[in-house]
Short mmCIF file of C-alpha atoms in Angstrom, two decimals:
data_model
loop_
_atom_site.label_atom_id
_atom_site.label_comp_id
_atom_site.label_asym_id
_atom_site.label_seq_id
_atom_site.Cartn_x
_atom_site.Cartn_y
_atom_site.Cartn_z
CA ILE A 51 33.84 111.12 115.00
CA LEU A 52 37.09 109.22 115.07
CA GLN A 53 39.99 111.43 114.89
CA HIS A 54 42.70 108.56 113.91
CA SER A 55 44.33 109.34 110.24
CA VAL A 56 41.99 106.17 108.56
CA PRO A 57 41.12 105.97 104.54
CA MET A 58 37.73 108.00 103.98
CA ALA A 59 36.47 105.11 102.32
CA VAL A 60 36.11 103.80 105.57
CA MET A 61 35.01 107.01 107.60
CA VAL A 62 31.25 106.40 106.67
CA PRO A 63 29.35 107.07 110.02
CA GLU A 64 25.76 105.01 110.77
CA ARG A 65 22.89 107.46 110.00
CA VAL A 66 20.10 105.65 113.07
CA PRO A 67 18.50 107.99 114.75
CA GLU A 68 19.30 107.64 118.98
CA LYS A 69 16.09 106.05 120.23
CA ARG A 70 14.72 107.05 123.60
CA LEU A 71 15.73 104.70 126.57
CA PRO A 72 12.23 102.64 128.40
CA GLU A 73 12.45 103.03 132.15
CA LEU A 74 14.28 100.64 133.51
CA LYS A 75 12.77 98.16 135.57
CA TRP A 76 15.38 97.10 137.79
CA SER A 77 12.82 94.77 140.30
CA LYS A 78 12.85 92.60 137.51
CA LEU A 79 16.75 93.38 135.76
CA ARG A 80 19.26 90.19 137.58
CA LEU A 81 23.34 89.54 136.62
CA ARG A 82 25.48 87.21 136.84
CA PRO A 83 28.82 87.89 138.27
CA MET A 84 31.80 87.20 136.31
CA GLN A 85 34.13 84.99 138.67
CA ARG A 86 37.52 83.39 138.04
CA THR A 87 37.87 79.63 136.94
CA SER A 88 40.92 77.49 138.49
CA GLU A 89 42.16 78.48 134.54
CA GLY A 90 42.66 81.80 135.23
CA HIS A 91 39.86 83.24 132.71
CA LEU A 92 36.12 84.83 133.97
CA ARG A 93 33.01 83.08 133.71
CA SER A 94 29.58 84.00 134.92
CA SER A 95 28.30 82.92 137.94
CA GLU A 96 25.13 80.19 137.82
CA ASP A 97 23.59 82.52 140.91
CA SER A 98 22.32 85.77 139.68
CA ILE A 99 21.94 89.25 141.38
CA PRO A 100 19.45 91.82 140.92
CA ALA A 101 20.76 94.56 139.41
CA SER A 102 19.04 96.90 141.92
CA SER A 103 22.50 96.25 144.37
CA LEU A 104 24.73 97.50 141.81
CA ILE A 105 23.49 100.90 141.93
CA VAL A 106 23.14 101.42 146.14
CA PRO A 107 24.27 103.27 147.87
CA ASN A 108 25.87 106.32 145.59
CA GLY A 109 24.58 105.74 142.17
CA ALA A 110 26.92 103.64 139.40
CA ILE A 111 28.02 103.89 135.89
CA LEU A 112 27.11 101.24 133.57
CA PHE A 113 29.45 100.19 130.45
CA VAL A 114 27.07 97.61 127.94
CA VAL A 115 29.78 96.60 126.38
CA ARG A 116 29.25 95.57 122.91
CA ARG A 117 32.14 93.31 121.97
CA ALA A 118 34.87 93.10 124.20
CA GLY A 119 37.32 92.52 121.64
CA CYS A 120 37.44 95.62 119.95
CA LEU A 121 40.09 97.30 119.30
CA ILE A 122 38.79 101.31 119.57
CA TYR A 123 36.69 100.36 122.52
CA ARG A 124 39.51 98.99 123.97
CA GLU A 125 41.59 101.98 123.19
CA GLN A 126 38.70 104.59 124.43
CA MET A 127 38.03 102.65 127.39
CA HIS A 128 41.83 102.73 128.42
CA ASP A 129 41.84 105.96 128.45
CA LEU A 130 38.68 106.66 130.15
CA CYS A 131 39.44 104.25 132.97
CA GLU A 132 42.88 106.01 134.28
CA ALA A 133 40.16 109.24 134.62
CA ILE A 134 37.65 107.31 136.48
CA SER A 135 40.51 105.91 138.85
CA GLN A 136 41.91 109.31 139.38
CA ARG A 137 38.56 109.91 140.56
CA GLN A 138 37.88 107.30 142.79
CA GLY A 139 40.96 107.74 144.44
CA HIS A 140 39.98 111.25 145.38
CA HIS A 141 36.56 110.57 146.06
CA GLY A 142 36.88 107.14 147.60
CA LYS A 143 33.74 105.34 148.97
CA ASP A 144 31.37 107.70 147.87
CA TYR A 145 32.54 107.32 144.40
CA PRO A 146 29.56 105.81 141.90
CA ASN A 147 30.01 102.11 141.54
CA VAL A 148 31.83 101.39 138.53
CA ILE A 149 30.10 98.27 136.44
CA GLY A 150 30.67 96.47 132.84
CA ILE A 151 28.18 94.34 131.34
CA LEU A 152 28.86 91.23 129.15
CA ARG A 153 26.95 90.04 126.30
CA GLU A 154 29.05 87.01 125.71
CA GLU A 155 31.83 84.81 127.85
CA GLY A 156 33.69 81.78 126.81
CA ALA A 157 32.64 78.23 127.46
CA ASP A 158 36.63 77.82 127.86
CA LEU A 159 39.82 79.14 127.88
CA GLU A 160 40.58 78.66 124.13
CA GLN A 161 37.11 80.68 123.24
CA ASP A 162 37.64 83.34 126.49
CA ARG A 163 41.06 83.88 124.44
CA ARG A 164 39.48 84.43 120.96
CA LEU A 165 36.76 86.63 122.49
CA ARG A 166 39.52 88.69 124.72
CA VAL A 167 36.75 88.71 127.48
CA THR A 168 39.02 88.21 130.65
CA GLU A 169 41.87 90.22 128.77
CA PHE A 170 39.29 93.38 128.38
CA ALA A 171 38.57 93.11 131.91
CA ASP A 172 41.75 92.65 133.71
CA GLN A 173 43.64 95.14 131.37
CA TYR A 174 41.38 97.94 130.33
CA PHE A 175 38.84 97.87 132.61
CA CYS A 176 38.22 99.30 136.73
CA GLY A 177 35.64 98.13 137.81
CA SER A 178 33.53 94.81 138.07
CA VAL A 179 31.84 92.88 135.24
CA PHE A 180 28.82 91.12 134.98
CA LEU A 181 26.65 88.96 132.53
CA ASP A 182 23.91 90.26 130.78
CA ARG A 183 23.03 86.55 129.56
CA ASP A 184 19.37 87.29 128.12
CA CYS A 185 20.67 91.25 126.91
CA ASP A 186 18.39 92.95 128.68
CA LEU A 187 20.55 95.90 128.55
CA PHE A 188 21.24 95.26 125.44
CA LYS A 189 17.80 95.09 123.90
CA MET A 190 17.56 98.32 125.58
CA MET A 191 20.35 100.54 124.35
CA GLY A 192 18.61 99.67 120.75
CA ASP A 193 19.28 96.53 119.14
CA ARG A 194 19.46 97.34 115.34
CA ARG A 195 20.73 94.01 113.54
CA GLY A 196 20.04 93.25 110.43
CA SER A 197 19.29 96.58 109.37
CA VAL A 198 21.62 97.95 106.12
CA TYR A 199 23.51 100.53 108.40
CA SER A 200 24.17 97.76 110.52
CA LYS A 201 25.51 94.98 107.74
CA LEU A 202 27.74 98.19 106.00
CA SER A 203 29.07 99.69 109.49
CA CYS A 204 30.04 96.32 110.30
CA ARG A 205 31.95 95.88 106.83
CA LEU A 206 33.35 99.28 107.35
CA MET A 207 34.50 98.54 111.00
CA LYS A 208 36.70 95.27 110.26
CA LYS A 209 38.57 97.39 107.20
CA TYR A 210 39.17 99.86 110.09
CA LEU A 211 39.80 97.54 112.39
CA SER A 212 42.50 95.93 110.09
CA PHE A 213 44.19 99.41 109.13
CA SER A 214 44.36 100.50 112.84
CA ALA A 215 46.03 97.33 113.89
CA SER A 216 48.54 97.49 111.18
CA LYS A 217 49.34 101.04 112.58
CA GLN A 218 49.63 99.90 116.14
CA LYS A 219 52.08 97.67 114.81
CA LYS A 220 53.72 99.90 113.15
CA ASP A 221 53.70 102.61 115.86
CA GLY A 222 54.71 99.41 118.30
CA LYS A 223 51.87 99.21 120.14
CA ASN A 224 49.25 96.22 120.58
CA HIS A 225 46.22 96.59 122.10
CA GLY A 226 44.97 93.29 120.24
CA HIS A 227 41.80 92.45 119.47
CA SER A 228 39.00 89.99 117.78
CA LEU A 229 36.57 90.59 115.19
CA GLU A 230 34.37 87.35 117.02
CA ASN A 231 30.53 88.56 116.95
CA GLU A 232 31.29 92.12 114.82
CA GLY A 233 27.74 93.84 114.54
CA VAL A 234 26.05 91.24 116.34
CA ALA A 235 24.69 94.14 118.82
CA LYS A 236 24.94 97.74 119.89
CA GLY A 237 26.06 98.70 123.55
CA GLY A 238 26.20 102.28 125.51
CA VAL A 239 27.15 104.04 128.82
CA LEU A 240 24.44 104.55 131.93
CA VAL A 241 24.92 106.80 134.73
CA ILE A 242 21.98 106.06 137.37
CA ASP A 243 21.69 107.31 140.65
CA ALA A 244 20.80 105.36 143.79
CA SER A 245 17.16 105.68 142.99
CA GLY A 246 17.73 103.79 139.77
CA GLN A 247 17.04 106.89 137.59
CA VAL A 248 19.09 107.21 134.82
CA VAL A 249 20.69 111.12 134.80
CA TYR A 250 22.78 110.46 131.72
CA SER A 251 22.89 108.08 128.86
CA HIS A 252 24.74 107.31 125.34
CA GLN A 253 24.30 105.07 123.18
CA GLU A 254 26.76 103.62 120.67
CA LYS A 255 27.03 104.75 117.29
CA THR A 256 29.19 102.60 115.11
CA LEU A 257 33.18 104.36 114.08
CA TYR A 258 31.89 106.87 116.89
CA GLU A 259 34.03 107.46 119.70
CA LEU A 260 32.93 107.53 123.24
CA PRO A 261 31.93 110.99 124.72
CA VAL A 262 34.45 110.84 127.48
CA GLU A 263 34.04 114.73 128.55
CA GLU A 264 29.74 114.31 128.71
CA ILE A 265 30.44 110.91 130.53
CA LEU A 266 33.06 112.17 132.91
CA ALA A 267 30.76 115.29 133.65
CA ALA A 268 27.75 113.40 134.43
CA LEU A 269 29.84 111.50 136.86
CA ASP A 270 31.20 114.20 138.55
CA THR A 271 27.27 115.39 138.69
CA LEU A 272 26.00 112.67 140.51
CA VAL A 273 28.88 112.80 143.26
CA GLU A 274 28.45 115.83 143.93
CA VAL A 275 24.35 115.55 144.32
CA SER A 276 25.24 112.14 146.29
CA THR A 277 27.53 113.79 148.69
CA ALA A 278 25.42 116.68 149.16
CA MET A 279 22.30 114.77 150.25
#
């Protein structure tokens, strides 16, 4: 659970059991690459590509990003990407692809700034980003919209973000955040080998940190297996 000093009233975890992930149908899943527009922000391409192309030749780690403007997620992703980048530098072309899957994009520059999509991709992420327009991966990770716990967690999250943003300002830090579409969907992390098998998964739980050591260990194991073949 988050270790930051926050009011106890905010620290109520979401009591929803982790669901068993269904088998991924890579042959049917398609994603849209995010490309730079003339205005400088990212928009999805009209042409989609098969998700299966993203996991060859060495597998991939997929970050199913609940919300690009989330302050907590940005902080954690920044630290995790630093560790991943070091490993990429060591293993080079043998390292799995690092992929970010988004569920939203800005229709124009103003909306992109409000959602902070391009800012997330440029400043906090260390791989390529794609749009899951049909939210297929998000549905697979568990869509818990409308539940009592989801609504409660959303209110608690907003309280925490307000507290955390004030603390960052006081400490002279500024990761920036947006509450746009907070509580709408849940994401997670998938580590997938080149055959399409999910070898590690993490389903996001509100107010819980990413299991950084678990994720890195899963990636290290995948690299070892891939290079040994």
